Amino acid sequence: MFIFELLIEYKKLFGFKNVFLRNIKANKLIILYLTFSLFFPIIIVYLLYMNLYIWMGVTALLYFVILFFGGVQHKAKMVKSIPENSIGLDLIPFRKMLKDKFSIETEEQLLLLDEVIKKEMEITEYNSKYPLIEVIRQLLVAILVTGILSYAFFEIRDGHKEVGTTILTVYIICIGILITISGLIKQIRDFGSISYLHEISYKINLSILNDSININKEQDNMNSNSFKPRKTRHK
């Protein structure tokens, strides 16, 4: 129950909507990259269906180039948008939320919370595993890759080019669909409960590090002030 309430409060500050709006504010070009990522797979599948293989290859290459350089540009833009010496940029609202909503403030409380979160993640990941899932996955891959592709190439070798080409086309389209679905699942997972728990655990450790840095800075300032030479008055 406590973890559930913690996730609700955390999503209010760092949920998908707030993160997405912050990314757009920092880099308007992200809208263009998202548009490309949605429409280019559809265009590639259409070109494949029309047997325009050269244009399909050029479009696919352009798609991956745009995604690569777009990711590099967005990452650089996000780094520039963050002020210097901002280790506590996201920590300020995070620590305020922990203090106001859950009365968690001390280092000992943060460490205990981190342990509870890690145990929660272990339990969730253990319960989400299915028996023999790896064997089932390997069998499916073996059937799809070895079976379907072998059958398609055998048909082409025996002179049934239309049948073999159709099977290969369907296979490539399925791969494109799986890549798109995989991307969507990744986005959902990035804003799922386990992902949020990982983020909270990371911010807890970053908070402890930030407190330690601030304490060291205060001690250095006190030491430097205590060792300042006193000015002597000359008569």
Short mmCIF file of C-alpha atoms in Angstrom, two decimals:
data_model
loop_
_atom_site.label_atom_id
_atom_site.label_comp_id
_atom_site.label_asym_id
_atom_site.label_seq_id
_atom_site.Cartn_x
_atom_site.Cartn_y
_atom_site.Cartn_z
CA MET A 1 0.00 0.00 0.00
CA PHE A 2 2.84 2.36 0.85
CA ILE A 3 4.64 1.68 -2.45
CA PHE A 4 1.37 2.25 -4.33
CA GLU A 5 0.91 5.66 -2.68
CA LEU A 6 4.56 6.51 -3.32
CA LEU A 7 4.15 5.73 -7.03
CA ILE A 8 1.02 7.89 -7.26
CA GLU A 9 2.78 10.89 -5.75
CA TYR A 10 5.90 10.33 -7.86
CA LYS A 11 3.90 10.13 -11.11
CA LYS A 12 2.31 13.49 -10.32
CA LEU A 13 5.77 15.08 -10.52
CA PHE A 14 7.70 12.87 -12.94
CA GLY A 15 5.00 11.12 -14.97
CA PHE A 16 4.89 10.81 -18.76
CA LYS A 17 3.01 14.06 -19.28
CA ASN A 18 5.42 16.22 -17.28
CA VAL A 19 8.52 14.57 -18.77
CA PHE A 20 7.14 14.87 -22.31
CA LEU A 21 6.27 18.55 -21.89
CA ARG A 22 9.71 19.25 -20.41
CA ASN A 23 11.37 17.53 -23.38
CA ILE A 24 9.30 19.56 -25.86
CA LYS A 25 10.12 22.76 -24.01
CA ALA A 26 13.83 21.95 -24.17
CA ASN A 27 13.82 20.69 -27.78
CA LYS A 28 10.97 21.47 -30.20
CA LEU A 29 12.49 19.13 -32.82
CA ILE A 30 11.42 16.11 -30.79
CA ILE A 31 7.95 16.48 -32.35
CA LEU A 32 9.53 16.01 -35.79
CA TYR A 33 11.43 12.92 -34.63
CA LEU A 34 8.26 11.40 -33.18
CA THR A 35 6.42 12.06 -36.45
CA PHE A 36 9.17 10.30 -38.41
CA SER A 37 9.12 7.34 -36.03
CA LEU A 38 5.37 6.91 -36.52
CA PHE A 39 5.00 7.42 -40.29
CA PHE A 40 8.25 6.06 -41.73
CA PRO A 41 7.50 2.39 -40.82
CA ILE A 42 4.14 2.72 -42.59
CA ILE A 43 5.85 4.17 -45.67
CA ILE A 44 8.44 1.36 -45.64
CA VAL A 45 5.75 -1.33 -45.46
CA TYR A 46 3.82 0.37 -48.31
CA LEU A 47 6.94 0.50 -50.53
CA LEU A 48 7.60 -3.15 -49.77
CA TYR A 49 4.02 -4.03 -50.70
CA MET A 50 4.42 -2.15 -54.01
CA ASN A 51 7.67 -4.08 -54.70
CA LEU A 52 9.67 -0.83 -54.74
CA TYR A 53 12.65 -2.44 -53.03
CA ILE A 54 15.21 0.24 -53.88
CA TRP A 55 13.03 3.03 -52.53
CA MET A 56 12.19 0.88 -49.53
CA GLY A 57 15.89 0.41 -48.79
CA VAL A 58 16.61 4.13 -49.19
CA THR A 59 13.65 5.03 -46.95
CA ALA A 60 14.68 2.51 -44.29
CA LEU A 61 18.26 3.82 -44.33
CA LEU A 62 17.00 7.41 -44.07
CA TYR A 63 14.70 6.38 -41.21
CA PHE A 64 17.52 4.91 -39.13
CA VAL A 65 19.84 7.84 -39.91
CA ILE A 66 17.19 10.34 -38.77
CA LEU A 67 16.52 8.37 -35.59
CA PHE A 68 20.24 8.11 -34.78
CA PHE A 69 21.13 11.76 -35.35
CA GLY A 70 17.83 12.85 -33.84
CA GLY A 71 18.64 10.94 -30.65
CA VAL A 72 22.13 12.45 -30.52
CA GLN A 73 20.78 15.97 -31.11
CA HIS A 74 18.02 15.58 -28.50
CA LYS A 75 20.43 14.24 -25.88
CA ALA A 76 22.81 17.16 -26.49
CA LYS A 77 19.92 19.63 -26.32
CA MET A 78 18.70 18.18 -23.03
CA VAL A 79 22.19 18.40 -21.53
CA LYS A 80 22.46 22.06 -22.55
CA SER A 81 19.02 22.85 -21.11
CA ILE A 82 20.08 21.70 -17.63
CA PRO A 83 21.84 24.41 -15.59
CA GLU A 84 25.41 23.85 -14.49
CA ASN A 85 26.04 22.31 -11.07
CA SER A 86 22.48 21.00 -11.03
CA ILE A 87 22.90 17.65 -9.30
CA GLY A 88 19.89 18.58 -7.21
CA LEU A 89 17.71 19.89 -10.08
CA ASP A 90 15.15 17.05 -9.87
CA LEU A 91 15.99 16.29 -6.27
CA ILE A 92 14.43 19.44 -4.83
CA PRO A 93 10.81 18.54 -5.73
CA PHE A 94 11.56 14.86 -5.07
CA ARG A 95 12.84 15.47 -1.54
CA LYS A 96 9.99 17.89 -0.85
CA MET A 97 7.48 15.23 -1.91
CA LEU A 98 9.07 12.63 0.39
CA LYS A 99 9.14 15.08 3.30
CA ASP A 100 5.62 16.50 2.90
CA LYS A 101 3.77 13.31 1.96
CA PHE A 102 5.68 10.58 3.82
CA SER A 103 7.79 12.39 6.46
CA ILE A 104 10.95 10.89 4.99
CA GLU A 105 13.90 13.22 5.38
CA THR A 106 16.93 11.69 7.08
CA GLU A 107 19.63 9.58 5.42
CA GLU A 108 18.61 6.55 7.48
CA GLN A 109 15.01 6.84 6.28
CA LEU A 110 16.18 7.20 2.67
CA LEU A 111 18.32 4.05 2.93
CA LEU A 112 15.43 2.08 4.44
CA LEU A 113 13.10 3.30 1.68
CA ASP A 114 15.64 2.24 -0.94
CA GLU A 115 15.80 -1.24 0.57
CA VAL A 116 11.99 -1.54 0.57
CA ILE A 117 11.85 -0.43 -3.09
CA LYS A 118 14.51 -2.96 -4.13
CA LYS A 119 12.62 -5.76 -2.34
CA GLU A 120 9.42 -4.68 -4.08
CA MET A 121 11.15 -4.79 -7.47
CA GLU A 122 12.57 -8.25 -6.76
CA ILE A 123 9.14 -9.59 -5.81
CA THR A 124 7.47 -8.02 -8.85
CA GLU A 125 10.08 -9.29 -11.29
CA TYR A 126 9.98 -12.78 -9.76
CA ASN A 127 6.17 -12.98 -9.97
CA SER A 128 6.19 -11.74 -13.59
CA LYS A 129 8.39 -14.60 -14.81
CA TYR A 130 6.73 -17.57 -16.53
CA PRO A 131 8.18 -21.10 -16.27
CA LEU A 132 10.00 -22.34 -19.41
CA ILE A 133 9.55 -18.92 -21.08
CA GLU A 134 13.04 -19.09 -22.62
CA VAL A 135 12.35 -22.52 -24.15
CA ILE A 136 9.05 -21.29 -25.59
CA ARG A 137 10.75 -18.18 -27.02
CA GLN A 138 13.52 -20.22 -28.65
CA LEU A 139 11.01 -22.62 -30.19
CA LEU A 140 8.98 -19.75 -31.64
CA VAL A 141 12.08 -18.12 -33.11
CA ALA A 142 13.25 -21.44 -34.56
CA ILE A 143 9.85 -22.04 -36.20
CA LEU A 144 9.59 -18.52 -37.62
CA VAL A 145 13.15 -18.11 -38.84
CA THR A 146 14.14 -21.65 -39.82
CA GLY A 147 10.73 -22.89 -40.97
CA ILE A 148 9.21 -19.95 -42.83
CA LEU A 149 12.43 -18.67 -44.41
CA SER A 150 13.51 -22.17 -45.46
CA TYR A 151 10.11 -22.79 -47.05
CA ALA A 152 10.25 -19.43 -48.89
CA PHE A 153 13.73 -20.09 -50.30
CA PHE A 154 12.76 -23.63 -51.30
CA GLU A 155 9.78 -22.24 -53.22
CA ILE A 156 12.00 -19.71 -55.02
CA ARG A 157 14.55 -22.43 -55.82
CA ASP A 158 11.83 -24.68 -57.27
CA GLY A 159 10.69 -21.88 -59.57
CA HIS A 160 7.71 -20.68 -57.54
CA LYS A 161 9.04 -17.13 -57.25
CA GLU A 162 5.67 -15.48 -56.61
CA VAL A 163 4.92 -17.76 -53.66
CA GLY A 164 8.43 -17.41 -52.20
CA THR A 165 8.48 -13.63 -52.68
CA THR A 166 5.05 -13.29 -51.05
CA ILE A 167 6.19 -15.29 -48.01
CA LEU A 168 9.36 -13.19 -47.70
CA THR A 169 7.30 -10.00 -48.01
CA VAL A 170 4.91 -11.13 -45.27
CA TYR A 171 7.90 -12.12 -43.11
CA ILE A 172 9.57 -8.70 -43.51
CA ILE A 173 6.26 -6.94 -42.80
CA CYS A 174 5.90 -9.02 -39.61
CA ILE A 175 9.39 -7.97 -38.57
CA GLY A 176 8.48 -4.29 -39.14
CA ILE A 177 5.30 -4.72 -37.10
CA LEU A 178 7.23 -6.42 -34.29
CA ILE A 179 9.81 -3.60 -34.26
CA THR A 180 7.00 -1.02 -33.98
CA ILE A 181 5.25 -2.99 -31.23
CA SER A 182 8.58 -3.42 -29.43
CA GLY A 183 9.09 0.35 -29.49
CA LEU A 184 5.61 0.94 -28.08
CA ILE A 185 6.14 -1.65 -25.34
CA LYS A 186 9.46 -0.01 -24.46
CA GLN A 187 7.73 3.37 -24.13
CA ILE A 188 5.05 1.84 -21.92
CA ARG A 189 7.68 0.04 -19.85
CA ASP A 190 9.69 3.25 -19.48
CA PHE A 191 6.70 4.75 -17.71
CA GLY A 192 5.63 1.59 -15.88
CA SER A 193 5.76 0.88 -12.18
CA ILE A 194 9.10 -0.98 -12.23
CA SER A 195 10.72 1.82 -14.21
CA TYR A 196 9.41 4.41 -11.74
CA LEU A 197 10.74 2.36 -8.84
CA HIS A 198 14.17 2.26 -10.49
CA GLU A 199 14.01 6.05 -10.90
CA ILE A 200 13.02 6.55 -7.26
CA SER A 201 15.86 4.31 -6.09
CA TYR A 202 18.29 6.25 -8.27
CA LYS A 203 17.08 9.60 -6.93
CA ILE A 204 17.38 8.32 -3.36
CA ASN A 205 21.03 7.41 -3.90
CA LEU A 206 21.60 10.69 -5.72
CA SER A 207 20.02 12.55 -2.79
CA ILE A 208 22.37 10.87 -0.31
CA LEU A 209 25.33 11.74 -2.56
CA ASN A 210 24.12 15.33 -2.86
CA ASP A 211 23.79 15.66 0.93
CA SER A 212 27.29 14.28 1.36
CA ILE A 213 28.69 16.76 -1.18
CA ASN A 214 26.96 19.67 0.55
CA ILE A 215 28.29 18.57 3.96
CA ASN A 216 31.82 18.38 2.58
CA LYS A 217 31.47 21.84 1.05
CA GLU A 218 30.26 23.27 4.36
CA GLN A 219 33.18 21.66 6.22
CA ASP A 220 35.66 23.00 3.66
CA ASN A 221 34.22 26.50 4.03
CA MET A 222 34.40 26.28 7.83
CA ASN A 223 37.98 25.05 7.70
CA SER A 224 39.03 27.75 5.25
CA ASN A 225 37.42 30.43 7.43
CA SER A 226 39.03 29.12 10.61
CA PHE A 227 42.51 29.16 9.07
CA LYS A 228 42.31 32.66 7.64
CA PRO A 229 45.25 34.76 8.97
CA ARG A 230 44.25 37.56 11.28
CA LYS A 231 45.11 41.06 10.27
CA THR A 232 47.54 42.76 12.64
CA ARG A 233 47.16 46.40 13.42
CA HIS A 234 50.25 48.54 13.00
CA LYS A 235 50.73 51.45 15.39
#
